[in-house]
PDB file of C-alpha atoms in Angstrom:
ATOM      1  CA  UNK A 250     106.545 116.319  94.121  1.00 59.00           C
ATOM      2  CA  UNK A 251     108.488 117.956  91.107  1.00 74.00           C
ATOM      3  CA  UNK A 252     106.548 116.094  88.149  1.00 91.00           C
ATOM      4  CA  UNK A 253     108.374 116.563  84.895  1.00 95.00           C
ATOM      5  CA  UNK A 254     111.934 118.249  84.949  1.00 95.00           C
ATOM      6  CA  UNK A 255     113.633 119.135  81.866  1.00 96.00           C
ATOM      7  CA  UNK A 256     117.477 120.118  81.711  1.00 96.00           C
ATOM      8  CA  UNK A 257     118.714 122.199  80.313  1.00 96.00           C
ATOM      9  CA  UNK A 258     116.195 125.280  80.088  1.00 95.00           C
ATOM     10  CA  UNK A 259     118.239 127.145  77.777  1.00 96.00           C
ATOM     11  CA  UNK A 260     121.166 126.298  75.301  1.00 95.00           C
ATOM     12  CA  UNK A 261     122.859 127.544  72.400  1.00 96.00           C
ATOM     13  CA  UNK A 262     124.727 125.415  69.750  1.00 95.00           C
ATOM     14  CA  UNK A 263     126.817 125.870  66.766  1.00 96.00           C
ATOM     15  CA  UNK A 264     125.763 123.904  63.809  1.00 97.00           C
ATOM     16  CA  UNK A 265     127.304 120.374  63.728  1.00 96.00           C
ATOM     17  CA  UNK A 266     127.649 120.274  67.595  1.00 96.00           C
ATOM     18  CA  UNK A 267     125.715 117.488  69.582  1.00 95.00           C
ATOM     19  CA  UNK A 268     123.807 117.542  72.877  1.00 95.00           C
ATOM     20  CA  UNK A 269     121.364 115.674  74.924  1.00 97.00           C
ATOM     21  CA  UNK A 270     118.193 116.875  76.709  1.00 97.00           C
ATOM     22  CA  UNK A 271     117.108 115.269  79.781  1.00 97.00           C
ATOM     23  CA  UNK A 272     113.629 114.377  80.829  1.00 97.00           C
ATOM     24  CA  UNK A 273     112.950 113.171  84.245  1.00 97.00           C
ATOM     25  CA  UNK A 274     109.635 112.353  85.844  1.00 96.00           C
ATOM     26  CA  UNK A 275     109.004 111.103  89.341  1.00 94.00           C
ATOM     27  CA  UNK A 276     105.269 110.084  88.835  1.00 91.00           C
ATOM     28  CA  UNK A 277     106.092 106.435  87.825  1.00 91.00           C
ATOM     29  CA  UNK A 278     104.368 107.150  84.455  1.00 91.00           C
ATOM     30  CA  UNK A 279     104.669 104.442  81.932  1.00 91.00           C
ATOM     31  CA  UNK A 280     104.825 106.740  78.970  1.00 92.00           C
ATOM     32  CA  UNK A 281     106.885 109.609  77.759  1.00 95.00           C
ATOM     33  CA  UNK A 282     107.240 111.818  74.965  1.00 95.00           C
ATOM     34  CA  UNK A 283     109.455 114.350  73.201  1.00 97.00           C
ATOM     35  CA  UNK A 284     107.627 117.328  71.374  1.00 96.00           C
ATOM     36  CA  UNK A 285     108.879 120.492  69.595  1.00 96.00           C
ATOM     37  CA  UNK A 286     106.969 123.493  69.705  1.00 93.00           C
ATOM     38  CA  UNK A 287     107.473 125.971  66.720  1.00 92.00           C
ATOM     39  CA  UNK A 288     105.467 129.119  66.001  1.00 86.00           C
ATOM     40  CA  UNK A 289     102.203 128.205  64.126  1.00 82.00           C
ATOM     41  CA  UNK A 290     102.920 124.468  64.269  1.00 85.00           C
ATOM     42  CA  UNK A 291     101.540 123.650  67.468  1.00 86.00           C
ATOM     43  CA  UNK A 292     103.281 120.848  68.941  1.00 91.00           C
ATOM     44  CA  UNK A 293     104.641 117.885  66.933  1.00 93.00           C
ATOM     45  CA  UNK A 294     106.015 114.617  68.280  1.00 94.00           C
ATOM     46  CA  UNK A 295     109.380 113.587  67.872  1.00 97.00           C
ATOM     47  CA  UNK A 296     109.526 110.174  69.544  1.00 97.00           C
ATOM     48  CA  UNK A 297     107.685 108.669  72.549  1.00 95.00           C
ATOM     49  CA  UNK A 298     108.317 105.759  74.698  1.00 95.00           C
ATOM     50  CA  UNK A 299     105.760 103.151  76.126  1.00 91.00           C
ATOM     51  CA  UNK A 300     107.832 101.864  78.886  1.00 92.00           C
ATOM     52  CA  UNK A 301     111.336 101.371  79.977  1.00 94.00           C
ATOM     53  CA  UNK A 302     113.569  99.947  77.246  1.00 94.00           C
ATOM     54  CA  UNK A 303     111.218 101.064  74.320  1.00 94.00           C
ATOM     55  CA  UNK A 304     111.362 103.864  71.952  1.00 96.00           C
ATOM     56  CA  UNK A 305     109.174 104.795  68.876  1.00 95.00           C
ATOM     57  CA  UNK A 306     109.035 107.258  66.278  1.00 95.00           C
ATOM     58  CA  UNK A 307     106.630 110.145  66.179  1.00 93.00           C
ATOM     59  CA  UNK A 308     105.721 112.770  63.548  1.00 91.00           C
ATOM     60  CA  UNK A 309     109.146 114.404  63.108  1.00 95.00           C
ATOM     61  CA  UNK A 310     112.104 112.025  64.202  1.00 96.00           C
ATOM     62  CA  UNK A 311     114.706 112.873  61.667  1.00 96.00           C
ATOM     63  CA  UNK A 312     117.600 114.273  63.162  1.00 96.00           C
ATOM     64  CA  UNK A 313     116.928 112.924  66.766  1.00 97.00           C
ATOM     65  CA  UNK A 314     117.692 109.873  68.738  1.00 97.00           C
ATOM     66  CA  UNK A 315     116.274 108.887  71.829  1.00 97.00           C
ATOM     67  CA  UNK A 316     116.650 106.411  74.998  1.00 97.00           C
ATOM     68  CA  UNK A 317     114.503 105.060  77.882  1.00 97.00           C
ATOM     69  CA  UNK A 318     117.067 102.994  80.139  1.00 95.00           C
ATOM     70  CA  UNK A 319     115.243 103.934  83.361  1.00 96.00           C
ATOM     71  CA  UNK A 320     111.631 104.115  83.554  1.00 95.00           C
ATOM     72  CA  UNK A 321     111.954 107.811  84.967  1.00 96.00           C
ATOM     73  CA  UNK A 322     114.199 109.353  82.308  1.00 97.00           C
ATOM     74  CA  UNK A 323     113.679 109.996  78.670  1.00 98.00           C
ATOM     75  CA  UNK A 324     116.784 111.484  76.647  1.00 98.00           C
ATOM     76  CA  UNK A 325     116.567 113.096  73.542  1.00 98.00           C
ATOM     77  CA  UNK A 326     119.888 113.560  71.327  1.00 97.00           C
ATOM     78  CA  UNK A 327     120.893 115.754  68.701  1.00 96.00           C
ATOM     79  CA  UNK A 328     124.101 114.131  66.979  1.00 91.00           C
ATOM     80  CA  UNK A 329     124.547 116.959  64.423  1.00 96.00           C
ATOM     81  CA  UNK A 330     122.439 119.948  65.302  1.00 95.00           C
ATOM     82  CA  UNK A 331     121.197 122.076  62.219  1.00 96.00           C
ATOM     83  CA  UNK A 332     119.546 125.316  62.331  1.00 96.00           C
ATOM     84  CA  UNK A 333     116.307 123.743  61.404  1.00 96.00           C
ATOM     85  CA  UNK A 334     116.296 122.443  64.897  1.00 97.00           C
ATOM     86  CA  UNK A 335     115.909 125.524  66.661  1.00 97.00           C
ATOM     87  CA  UNK A 336     112.710 125.125  68.685  1.00 96.00           C
ATOM     88  CA  UNK A 337     111.386 124.903  72.276  1.00 95.00           C
ATOM     89  CA  UNK A 338     111.298 121.192  73.182  1.00 96.00           C
ATOM     90  CA  UNK A 339     108.839 119.711  75.704  1.00 95.00           C
ATOM     91  CA  UNK A 340     108.934 116.387  77.442  1.00 96.00           C
ATOM     92  CA  UNK A 341     105.623 115.036  78.551  1.00 95.00           C
ATOM     93  CA  UNK A 342     104.665 111.655  80.619  1.00 93.00           C
ATOM     94  CA  UNK A 343     101.461 110.076  81.037  1.00 90.00           C
ATOM     95  CA  UNK A 344     100.166 106.801  82.515  1.00 83.00           C
ATOM     96  CA  UNK A 345      97.919 104.499  80.401  1.00 73.00           C
ATOM     97  CA  UNK A 346      95.102 104.690  83.259  1.00 65.00           C
ATOM     98  CA  UNK A 347      92.298 102.303  83.163  1.00 56.00           C
ATOM     99  CA  UNK A 348      90.367 100.707  80.230  1.00 50.00           C
ATOM    100  CA  UNK A 349      87.652 103.360  80.679  1.00 50.00           C
ATOM    101  CA  UNK A 350      89.935 106.647  80.417  1.00 54.00           C
ATOM    102  CA  UNK A 351      93.401 107.728  79.613  1.00 60.00           C
ATOM    103  CA  UNK A 352      95.156 110.005  81.928  1.00 71.00           C
ATOM    104  CA  UNK A 353      96.324 113.505  80.366  1.00 81.00           C
ATOM    105  CA  UNK A 354      99.876 114.168  79.808  1.00 87.00           C
ATOM    106  CA  UNK A 355     101.956 116.274  82.179  1.00 91.00           C
ATOM    107  CA  UNK A 356     104.601 118.650  80.670  1.00 94.00           C
ATOM    108  CA  UNK A 357     108.003 119.941  81.677  1.00 94.00           C
ATOM    109  CA  UNK A 358     108.713 123.542  81.591  1.00 92.00           C
ATOM    110  CA  UNK A 359     110.571 123.096  78.257  1.00 94.00           C
ATOM    111  CA  UNK A 360     114.114 123.609  76.630  1.00 95.00           C
ATOM    112  CA  UNK A 361     114.664 126.664  74.284  1.00 95.00           C
ATOM    113  CA  UNK A 362     117.380 125.503  71.883  1.00 96.00           C
ATOM    114  CA  UNK A 363     118.947 127.957  69.333  1.00 96.00           C
ATOM    115  CA  UNK A 364     121.157 126.446  66.760  1.00 96.00           C
ATOM    116  CA  UNK A 365     123.433 128.887  64.989  1.00 95.00           C
TER     117      UNK A 365
ATOM    118  CA  UNK B  64      96.494 109.614  59.998  1.00 65.00           C
ATOM    119  CA  UNK B  65      94.020 111.648  61.971  1.00 75.00           C
ATOM    120  CA  UNK B  66      94.380 115.401  62.045  1.00 88.00           C
ATOM    121  CA  UNK B  67      93.102 118.116  64.458  1.00 93.00           C
ATOM    122  CA  UNK B  68      91.950 121.593  63.129  1.00 94.00           C
ATOM    123  CA  UNK B  69      92.039 124.657  65.186  1.00 95.00           C
ATOM    124  CA  UNK B  70      90.252 127.277  63.008  1.00 86.00           C
ATOM    125  CA  UNK B  71      90.960 130.328  64.994  1.00 85.00           C
ATOM    126  CA  UNK B  72      94.688 130.854  65.266  1.00 89.00           C
ATOM    127  CA  UNK B  73      94.603 134.474  66.873  1.00 94.00           C
ATOM    128  CA  UNK B  74      91.639 135.645  68.961  1.00 96.00           C
ATOM    129  CA  UNK B  75      91.602 139.195  70.597  1.00 97.00           C
ATOM    130  CA  UNK B  76      88.542 140.119  73.217  1.00 97.00           C
ATOM    131  CA  UNK B  77      88.052 142.415  75.921  1.00 97.00           C
ATOM    132  CA  UNK B  78      87.381 141.460  79.540  1.00 96.00           C
ATOM    133  CA  UNK B  79      83.938 139.972  80.202  1.00 96.00           C
ATOM    134  CA  UNK B  80      83.570 138.904  76.352  1.00 97.00           C
ATOM    135  CA  UNK B  81      82.561 135.488  75.652  1.00 97.00           C
ATOM    136  CA  UNK B  82      84.856 132.892  74.154  1.00 97.00           C
ATOM    137  CA  UNK B  83      84.344 130.008  71.935  1.00 97.00           C
ATOM    138  CA  UNK B  84      87.282 128.140  70.203  1.00 97.00           C
ATOM    139  CA  UNK B  85      86.974 125.653  67.684  1.00 96.00           C
ATOM    140  CA  UNK B  86      88.247 122.351  67.401  1.00 96.00           C
ATOM    141  CA  UNK B  87      87.549 119.484  64.920  1.00 96.00           C
ATOM    142  CA  UNK B  88      89.215 116.313  63.978  1.00 94.00           C
ATOM    143  CA  UNK B  89      89.196 113.741  61.345  1.00 91.00           C
ATOM    144  CA  UNK B  90      88.868 110.294  63.143  1.00 84.00           C
ATOM    145  CA  UNK B  91      85.725 108.749  62.914  1.00 79.00           C
ATOM    146  CA  UNK B  92      86.207 106.089  65.915  1.00 84.00           C
ATOM    147  CA  UNK B  93      86.201 106.186  69.613  1.00 86.00           C
ATOM    148  CA  UNK B  94      88.130 109.423  70.602  1.00 89.00           C
ATOM    149  CA  UNK B  95      89.707 110.956  73.873  1.00 90.00           C
ATOM    150  CA  UNK B  96      89.615 114.658  73.947  1.00 93.00           C
ATOM    151  CA  UNK B  97      91.590 117.228  75.795  1.00 93.00           C
ATOM    152  CA  UNK B  98      92.093 121.080  75.870  1.00 96.00           C
ATOM    153  CA  UNK B  99      95.428 122.181  77.410  1.00 95.00           C
ATOM    154  CA  UNK B 100      96.405 126.031  77.796  1.00 95.00           C
ATOM    155  CA  UNK B 101      99.992 127.246  77.785  1.00 93.00           C
ATOM    156  CA  UNK B 102     100.324 130.727  79.807  1.00 94.00           C
ATOM    157  CA  UNK B 103     103.337 132.962  78.349  1.00 90.00           C
ATOM    158  CA  UNK B 104     106.272 131.150  79.105  1.00 86.00           C
ATOM    159  CA  UNK B 105     104.951 128.404  81.064  1.00 88.00           C
ATOM    160  CA  UNK B 106     104.432 124.585  79.865  1.00 87.00           C
ATOM    161  CA  UNK B 107     101.044 123.230  78.912  1.00 91.00           C
ATOM    162  CA  UNK B 108      98.533 122.540  81.629  1.00 92.00           C
ATOM    163  CA  UNK B 109      95.358 120.300  81.165  1.00 92.00           C
ATOM    164  CA  UNK B 110      91.899 122.425  81.186  1.00 94.00           C
ATOM    165  CA  UNK B 111      89.822 119.791  80.839  1.00 93.00           C
ATOM    166  CA  UNK B 112      89.342 116.300  79.187  1.00 91.00           C
ATOM    167  CA  UNK B 113      86.413 114.029  77.669  1.00 91.00           C
ATOM    168  CA  UNK B 114      86.445 110.272  77.687  1.00 87.00           C
ATOM    169  CA  UNK B 115      82.839 109.388  77.871  1.00 85.00           C
ATOM    170  CA  UNK B 116      79.593 110.189  79.253  1.00 88.00           C
ATOM    171  CA  UNK B 117      77.807 113.560  79.389  1.00 92.00           C
ATOM    172  CA  UNK B 118      79.417 115.488  76.385  1.00 93.00           C
ATOM    173  CA  UNK B 119      79.414 118.686  78.061  1.00 96.00           C
ATOM    174  CA  UNK B 120      82.579 118.943  80.256  1.00 94.00           C
ATOM    175  CA  UNK B 121      83.521 121.361  82.619  1.00 94.00           C
ATOM    176  CA  UNK B 122      87.095 122.337  83.538  1.00 92.00           C
ATOM    177  CA  UNK B 123      89.010 124.526  85.574  1.00 90.00           C
ATOM    178  CA  UNK B 124      88.708 128.124  85.843  1.00 93.00           C
ATOM    179  CA  UNK B 125      85.262 128.314  84.488  1.00 94.00           C
ATOM    180  CA  UNK B 126      85.975 126.546  81.062  1.00 96.00           C
ATOM    181  CA  UNK B 127      83.647 124.293  79.520  1.00 97.00           C
ATOM    182  CA  UNK B 128      83.772 122.074  76.209  1.00 97.00           C
ATOM    183  CA  UNK B 129      80.804 120.451  74.229  1.00 96.00           C
ATOM    184  CA  UNK B 130      81.740 116.933  72.481  1.00 95.00           C
ATOM    185  CA  UNK B 131      79.321 117.062  69.512  1.00 95.00           C
ATOM    186  CA  UNK B 132      80.150 113.445  67.855  1.00 92.00           C
ATOM    187  CA  UNK B 133      78.128 114.203  64.628  1.00 93.00           C
ATOM    188  CA  UNK B 134      80.294 117.271  63.813  1.00 94.00           C
ATOM    189  CA  UNK B 135      83.587 115.662  64.976  1.00 95.00           C
ATOM    190  CA  UNK B 136      83.982 118.683  67.134  1.00 96.00           C
ATOM    191  CA  UNK B 137      85.072 119.597  70.640  1.00 97.00           C
ATOM    192  CA  UNK B 138      84.793 123.487  71.178  1.00 97.00           C
ATOM    193  CA  UNK B 139      86.078 125.482  74.281  1.00 97.00           C
ATOM    194  CA  UNK B 140      83.886 127.967  75.789  1.00 97.00           C
ATOM    195  CA  UNK B 141      83.756 130.523  78.549  1.00 97.00           C
ATOM    196  CA  UNK B 142      81.139 132.889  79.143  1.00 97.00           C
ATOM    197  CA  UNK B 143      83.111 135.805  80.424  1.00 97.00           C
ATOM    198  CA  UNK B 144      86.992 135.817  79.797  1.00 97.00           C
ATOM    199  CA  UNK B 145      89.389 137.566  82.197  1.00 97.00           C
ATOM    200  CA  UNK B 146      92.953 139.294  81.412  1.00 96.00           C
ATOM    201  CA  UNK B 147      94.668 136.179  82.857  1.00 96.00           C
ATOM    202  CA  UNK B 148      93.139 134.062  80.466  1.00 97.00           C
ATOM    203  CA  UNK B 149      95.581 135.310  77.917  1.00 97.00           C
ATOM    204  CA  UNK B 150      97.291 132.328  76.669  1.00 96.00           C
ATOM    205  CA  UNK B 151      97.787 129.795  73.794  1.00 95.00           C
ATOM    206  CA  UNK B 152      95.188 126.922  73.722  1.00 96.00           C
ATOM    207  CA  UNK B 153      95.482 123.553  72.233  1.00 95.00           C
ATOM    208  CA  UNK B 154      93.067 120.997  71.592  1.00 95.00           C
ATOM    209  CA  UNK B 155      94.469 117.257  71.356  1.00 94.00           C
ATOM    210  CA  UNK B 156      92.730 114.249  70.403  1.00 92.00           C
ATOM    211  CA  UNK B 157      93.511 110.597  71.025  1.00 89.00           C
ATOM    212  CA  UNK B 158      92.194 107.698  69.027  1.00 84.00           C
ATOM    213  CA  UNK B 159      90.638 105.159  71.560  1.00 68.00           C
ATOM    214  CA  UNK B 160      93.732 103.220  73.156  1.00 70.00           C
ATOM    215  CA  UNK B 161      96.483 104.793  71.396  1.00 76.00           C
ATOM    216  CA  UNK B 162      98.006 106.999  74.160  1.00 79.00           C
ATOM    217  CA  UNK B 163      99.420 109.163  71.308  1.00 86.00           C
ATOM    218  CA  UNK B 164      97.474 112.488  71.107  1.00 89.00           C
ATOM    219  CA  UNK B 165      97.722 114.446  67.990  1.00 91.00           C
ATOM    220  CA  UNK B 166      97.587 118.355  68.860  1.00 93.00           C
ATOM    221  CA  UNK B 167      96.207 121.196  66.803  1.00 93.00           C
ATOM    222  CA  UNK B 168      98.078 124.110  65.960  1.00 92.00           C
ATOM    223  CA  UNK B 169      96.958 125.967  68.727  1.00 94.00           C
ATOM    224  CA  UNK B 170      95.090 129.393  69.203  1.00 95.00           C
ATOM    225  CA  UNK B 171      96.566 132.207  70.727  1.00 95.00           C
ATOM    226  CA  UNK B 172      94.042 134.297  72.830  1.00 97.00           C
ATOM    227  CA  UNK B 173      94.839 137.730  74.033  1.00 97.00           C
ATOM    228  CA  UNK B 174      92.520 139.454  76.597  1.00 97.00           C
ATOM    229  CA  UNK B 175      92.473 143.137  76.629  1.00 94.00           C
ATOM    230  CA  UNK B 176      91.605 144.779  80.150  1.00 89.00           C
TER     231      UNK B 176
END
């Protein structure tokens, strides 16, 4: 059981280049999230999805797009990379759980992205 | 919008010392509370969670946290830390039914052997 898998693990881009980060989960979770983690800033939510075919903006969505065409995959796109997007990106998934309790998030290992 | 504050940004302890990391949040309604740990070079893992019931929650590796509703707090504690507890610790708060947690900025803990 792989859990949450992120590809690639590392990438270096030049300013203006585009790329897509892939997140795949095998737990049949409904909810998926993309975060960026920067020193001293904790985790900030970029976009999230509450089910296949749905996406929503988080705290810092500018410069990113997402798609959830299949329940198990959540793609994060950078159309024109900027140095400010240098960060570590984490994908997470969770299940709504029951009416009594929410389930915690399961995180991928992260993608370290550098924009030159 | 709710906020989550972790007042201790960096904590340095010696092995066997006691630990308490603060977490306060701003939302006044029903909340779900989490503490996550991130070991160096790894992803976040759940330490413990609180949804309802006993406000003293026990998690993995000897950690516990106490929910004090009147103080809007969910502090993490461990009576005796080990070198292997060196990590970054994140508090997260979900407002009831949102499924979208807000994370604190994290506390970096270094434990000297």
